[in-house]
PDB file of C-alpha atoms in Angstrom:
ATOM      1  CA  UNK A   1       3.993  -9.189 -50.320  1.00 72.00           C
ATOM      2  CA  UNK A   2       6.680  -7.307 -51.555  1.00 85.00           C
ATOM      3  CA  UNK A   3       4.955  -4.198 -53.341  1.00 89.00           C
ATOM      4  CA  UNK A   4       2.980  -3.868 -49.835  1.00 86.00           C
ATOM      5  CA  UNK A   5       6.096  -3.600 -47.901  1.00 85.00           C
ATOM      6  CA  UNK A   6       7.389  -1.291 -50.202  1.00 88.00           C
ATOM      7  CA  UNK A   7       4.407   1.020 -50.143  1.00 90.00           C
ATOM      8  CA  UNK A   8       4.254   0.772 -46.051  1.00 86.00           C
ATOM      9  CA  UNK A   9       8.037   1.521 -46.108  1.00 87.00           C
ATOM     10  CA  UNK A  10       7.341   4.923 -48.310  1.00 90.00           C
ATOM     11  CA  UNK A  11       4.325   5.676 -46.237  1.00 90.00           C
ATOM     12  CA  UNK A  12       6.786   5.535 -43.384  1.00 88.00           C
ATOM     13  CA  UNK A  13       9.606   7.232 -44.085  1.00 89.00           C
ATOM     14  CA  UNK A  14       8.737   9.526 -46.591  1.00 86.00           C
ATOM     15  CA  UNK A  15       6.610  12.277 -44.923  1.00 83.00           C
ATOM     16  CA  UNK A  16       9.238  12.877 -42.409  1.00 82.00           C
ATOM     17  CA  UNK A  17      11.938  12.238 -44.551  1.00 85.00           C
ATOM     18  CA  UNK A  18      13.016   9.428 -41.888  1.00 84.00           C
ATOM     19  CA  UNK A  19      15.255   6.824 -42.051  1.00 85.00           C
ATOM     20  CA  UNK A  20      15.115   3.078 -43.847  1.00 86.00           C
ATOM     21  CA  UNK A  21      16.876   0.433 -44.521  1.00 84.00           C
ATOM     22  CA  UNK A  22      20.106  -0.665 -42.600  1.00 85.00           C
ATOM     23  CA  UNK A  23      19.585   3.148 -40.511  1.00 85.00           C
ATOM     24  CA  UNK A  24      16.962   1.047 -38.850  1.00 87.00           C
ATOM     25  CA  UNK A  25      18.096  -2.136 -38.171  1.00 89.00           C
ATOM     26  CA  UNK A  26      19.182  -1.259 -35.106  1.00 90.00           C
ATOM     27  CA  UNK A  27      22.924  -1.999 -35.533  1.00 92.00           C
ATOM     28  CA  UNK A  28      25.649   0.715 -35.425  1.00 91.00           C
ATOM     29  CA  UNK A  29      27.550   0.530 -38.884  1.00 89.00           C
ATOM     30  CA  UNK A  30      30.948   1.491 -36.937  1.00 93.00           C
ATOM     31  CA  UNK A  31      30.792  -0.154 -34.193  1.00 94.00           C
ATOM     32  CA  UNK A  32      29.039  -3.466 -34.254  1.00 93.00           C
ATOM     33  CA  UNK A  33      27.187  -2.463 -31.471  1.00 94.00           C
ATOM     34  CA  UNK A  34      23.082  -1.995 -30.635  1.00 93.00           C
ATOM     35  CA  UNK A  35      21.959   1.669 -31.769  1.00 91.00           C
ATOM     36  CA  UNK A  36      18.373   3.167 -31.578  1.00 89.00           C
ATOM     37  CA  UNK A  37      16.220   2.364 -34.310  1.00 85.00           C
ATOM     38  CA  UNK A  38      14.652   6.340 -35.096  1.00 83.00           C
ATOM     39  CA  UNK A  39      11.209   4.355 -37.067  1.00 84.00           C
ATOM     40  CA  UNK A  40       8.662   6.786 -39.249  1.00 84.00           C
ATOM     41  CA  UNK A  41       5.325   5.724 -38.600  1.00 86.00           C
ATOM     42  CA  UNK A  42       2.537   6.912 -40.735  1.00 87.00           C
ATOM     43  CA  UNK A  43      -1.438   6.014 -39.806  1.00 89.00           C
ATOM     44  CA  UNK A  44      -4.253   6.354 -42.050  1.00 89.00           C
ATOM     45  CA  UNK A  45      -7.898   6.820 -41.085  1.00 92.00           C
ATOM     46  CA  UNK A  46     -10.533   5.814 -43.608  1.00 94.00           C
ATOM     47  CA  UNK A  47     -14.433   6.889 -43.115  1.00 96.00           C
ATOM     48  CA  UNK A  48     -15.796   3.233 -44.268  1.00 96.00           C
ATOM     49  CA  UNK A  49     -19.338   5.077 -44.676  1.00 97.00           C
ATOM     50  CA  UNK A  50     -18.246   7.950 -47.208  1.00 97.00           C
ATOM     51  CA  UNK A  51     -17.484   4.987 -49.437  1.00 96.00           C
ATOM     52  CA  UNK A  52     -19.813   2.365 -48.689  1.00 97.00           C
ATOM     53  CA  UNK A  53     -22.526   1.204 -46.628  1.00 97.00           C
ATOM     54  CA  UNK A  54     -20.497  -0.248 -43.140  1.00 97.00           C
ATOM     55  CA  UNK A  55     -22.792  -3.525 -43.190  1.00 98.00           C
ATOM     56  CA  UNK A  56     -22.087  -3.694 -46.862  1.00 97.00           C
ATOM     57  CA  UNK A  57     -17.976  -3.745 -45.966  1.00 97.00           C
ATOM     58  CA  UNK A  58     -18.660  -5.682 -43.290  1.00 97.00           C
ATOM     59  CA  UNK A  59     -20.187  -8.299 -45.161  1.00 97.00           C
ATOM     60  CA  UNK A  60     -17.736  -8.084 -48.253  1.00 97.00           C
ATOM     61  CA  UNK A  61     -14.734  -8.159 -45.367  1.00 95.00           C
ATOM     62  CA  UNK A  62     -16.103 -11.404 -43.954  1.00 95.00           C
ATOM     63  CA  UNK A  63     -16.698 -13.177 -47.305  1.00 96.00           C
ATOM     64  CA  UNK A  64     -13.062 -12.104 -48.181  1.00 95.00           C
ATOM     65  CA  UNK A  65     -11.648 -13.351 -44.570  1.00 94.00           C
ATOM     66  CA  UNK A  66     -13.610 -16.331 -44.669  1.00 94.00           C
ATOM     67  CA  UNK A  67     -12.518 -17.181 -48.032  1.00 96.00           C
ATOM     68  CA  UNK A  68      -8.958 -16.929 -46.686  1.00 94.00           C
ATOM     69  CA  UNK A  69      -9.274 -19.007 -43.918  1.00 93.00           C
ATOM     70  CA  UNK A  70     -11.361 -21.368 -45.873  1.00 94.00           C
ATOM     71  CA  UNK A  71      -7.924 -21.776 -48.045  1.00 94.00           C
ATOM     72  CA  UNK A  72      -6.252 -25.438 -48.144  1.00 93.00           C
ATOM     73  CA  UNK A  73      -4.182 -26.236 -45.551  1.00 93.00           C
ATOM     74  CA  UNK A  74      -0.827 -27.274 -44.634  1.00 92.00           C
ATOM     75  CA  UNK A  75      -1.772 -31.526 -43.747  1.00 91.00           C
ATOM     76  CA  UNK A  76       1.713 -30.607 -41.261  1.00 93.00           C
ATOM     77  CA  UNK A  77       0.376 -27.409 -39.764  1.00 90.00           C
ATOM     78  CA  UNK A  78      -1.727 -26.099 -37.604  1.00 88.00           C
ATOM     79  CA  UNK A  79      -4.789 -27.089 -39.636  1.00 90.00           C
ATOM     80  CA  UNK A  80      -5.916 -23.412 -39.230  1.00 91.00           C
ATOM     81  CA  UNK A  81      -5.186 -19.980 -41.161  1.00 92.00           C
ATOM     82  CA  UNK A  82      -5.113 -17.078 -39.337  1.00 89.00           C
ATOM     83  CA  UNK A  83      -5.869 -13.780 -40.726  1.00 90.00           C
ATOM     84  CA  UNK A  84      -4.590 -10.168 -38.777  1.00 86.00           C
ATOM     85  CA  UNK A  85      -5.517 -10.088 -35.413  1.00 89.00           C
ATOM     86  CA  UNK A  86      -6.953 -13.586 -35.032  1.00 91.00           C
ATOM     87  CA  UNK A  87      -4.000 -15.109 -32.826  1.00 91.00           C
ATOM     88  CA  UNK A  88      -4.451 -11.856 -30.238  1.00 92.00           C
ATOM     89  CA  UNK A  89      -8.347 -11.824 -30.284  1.00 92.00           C
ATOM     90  CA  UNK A  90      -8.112 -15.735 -29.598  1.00 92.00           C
ATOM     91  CA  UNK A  91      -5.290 -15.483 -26.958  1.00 92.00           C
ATOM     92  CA  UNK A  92      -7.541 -12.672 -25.496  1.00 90.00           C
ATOM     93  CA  UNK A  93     -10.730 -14.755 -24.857  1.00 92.00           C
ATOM     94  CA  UNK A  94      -7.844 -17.993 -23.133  1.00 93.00           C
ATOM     95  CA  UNK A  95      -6.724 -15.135 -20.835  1.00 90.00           C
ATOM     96  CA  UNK A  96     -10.436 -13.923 -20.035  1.00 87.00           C
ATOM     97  CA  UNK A  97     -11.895 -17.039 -19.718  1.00 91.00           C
ATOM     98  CA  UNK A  98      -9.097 -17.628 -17.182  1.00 90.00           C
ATOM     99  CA  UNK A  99      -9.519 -15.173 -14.837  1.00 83.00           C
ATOM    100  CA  UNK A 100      -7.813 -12.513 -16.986  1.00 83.00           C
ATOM    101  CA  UNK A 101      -4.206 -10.878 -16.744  1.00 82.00           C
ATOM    102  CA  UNK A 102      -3.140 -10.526 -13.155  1.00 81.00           C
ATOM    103  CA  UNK A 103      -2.076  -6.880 -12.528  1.00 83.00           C
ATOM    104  CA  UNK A 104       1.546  -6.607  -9.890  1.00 88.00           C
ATOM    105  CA  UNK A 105       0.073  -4.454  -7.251  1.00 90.00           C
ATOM    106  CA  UNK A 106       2.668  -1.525  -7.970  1.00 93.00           C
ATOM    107  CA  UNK A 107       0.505  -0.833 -10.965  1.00 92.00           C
ATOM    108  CA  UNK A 108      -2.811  -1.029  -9.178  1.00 89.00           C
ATOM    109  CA  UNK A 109      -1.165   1.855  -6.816  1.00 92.00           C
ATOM    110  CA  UNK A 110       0.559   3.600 -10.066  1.00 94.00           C
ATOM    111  CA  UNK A 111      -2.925   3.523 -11.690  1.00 91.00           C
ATOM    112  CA  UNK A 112      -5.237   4.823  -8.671  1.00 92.00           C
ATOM    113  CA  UNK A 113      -2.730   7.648  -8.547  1.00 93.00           C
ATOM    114  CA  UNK A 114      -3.268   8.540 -11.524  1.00 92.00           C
ATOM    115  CA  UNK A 115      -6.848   8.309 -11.483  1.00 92.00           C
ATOM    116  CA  UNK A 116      -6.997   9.988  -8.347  1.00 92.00           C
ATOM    117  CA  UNK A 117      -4.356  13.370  -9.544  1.00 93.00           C
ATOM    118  CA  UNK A 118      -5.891  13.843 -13.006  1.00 91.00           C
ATOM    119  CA  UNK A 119      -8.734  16.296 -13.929  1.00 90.00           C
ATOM    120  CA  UNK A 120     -11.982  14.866 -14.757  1.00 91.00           C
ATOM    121  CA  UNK A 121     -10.851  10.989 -14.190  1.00 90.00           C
ATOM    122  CA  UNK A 122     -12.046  10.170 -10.936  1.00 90.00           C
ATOM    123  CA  UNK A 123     -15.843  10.724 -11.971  1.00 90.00           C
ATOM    124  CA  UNK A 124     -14.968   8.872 -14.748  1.00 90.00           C
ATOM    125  CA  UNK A 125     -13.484   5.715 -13.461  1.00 88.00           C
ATOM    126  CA  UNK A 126     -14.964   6.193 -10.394  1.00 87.00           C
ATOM    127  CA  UNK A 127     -14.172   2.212  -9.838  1.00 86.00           C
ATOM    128  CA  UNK A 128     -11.418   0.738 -11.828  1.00 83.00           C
ATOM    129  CA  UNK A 129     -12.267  -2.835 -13.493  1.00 79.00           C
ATOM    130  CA  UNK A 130      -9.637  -4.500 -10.768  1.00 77.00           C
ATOM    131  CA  UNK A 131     -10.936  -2.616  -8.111  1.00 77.00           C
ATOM    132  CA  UNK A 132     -14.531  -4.301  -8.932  1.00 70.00           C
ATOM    133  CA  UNK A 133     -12.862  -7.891  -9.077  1.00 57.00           C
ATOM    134  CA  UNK A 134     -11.527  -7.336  -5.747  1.00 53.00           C
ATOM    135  CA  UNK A 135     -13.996  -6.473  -4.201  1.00 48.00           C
ATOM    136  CA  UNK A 136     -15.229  -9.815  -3.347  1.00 41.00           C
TER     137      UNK A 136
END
């Protein structure tokens, strides 16, 4: 818990030499008052396959995440634990199996435009996904 947020936090802040703490909390220290929150962001890329096998991580990842999940529960809770991503990928396949998201109109014209001005993306997407589904 903690040790992890402290290593994100350094990851974050200190290649750019950015702000932490109460800099970021959004707050202006004089005033009281709401103030822009300047975040450091760092990303890491890791090349699974220069260190091991992918179906062998795969497999370790799911006997680690199914472990997890596997954990007692909370006889008050949900009777489920979720591990990262899990409450997204679920809400993802409600929305889909649903109909999907419904997209205002503005940004069906906003994204056609775009589509339509920009080099190379009209043979692309020659058909956008919302295009196809009304097309019926």
């Amino acid at each position: 818990g903690f040790g992890w947020a402290v290593v994100v936090e350094l990851l974050s802040i200190a290649f750019q030499s950015g702000p932490y703490g109460k800099a970021v909390s959004g707050v202006d220290p004089v005033t009281g008052g709401p103030c822009p929150m300047p975040l450091g962001h760092f990303f890491l890329a890791i090349d699974i396959e220069a260190i091991c096998e992918l179906d062998t991580f795969k497999r370790n990842a799911g006997e680690l995440l199914r472990y997890i999940r596997n954990s007692k529960k909370d006889p008050q809770g949900p009777n489920r634990i979720w591990t990262a991503g899990e409450p997204e990928y679920d809400a993802r396949l409600n929305r889909t199996a649903k109909g999907g998201v419904v997209v205002p109109p503005a940004l069906i014209r906003d994204m056609k435009a775009l589509r339509d001005t920009l080099p190379g993306m009209k043979e692309k997407y020659e058909t956008l996904i919302f295009e196809r589904d009304n097309a019926n």
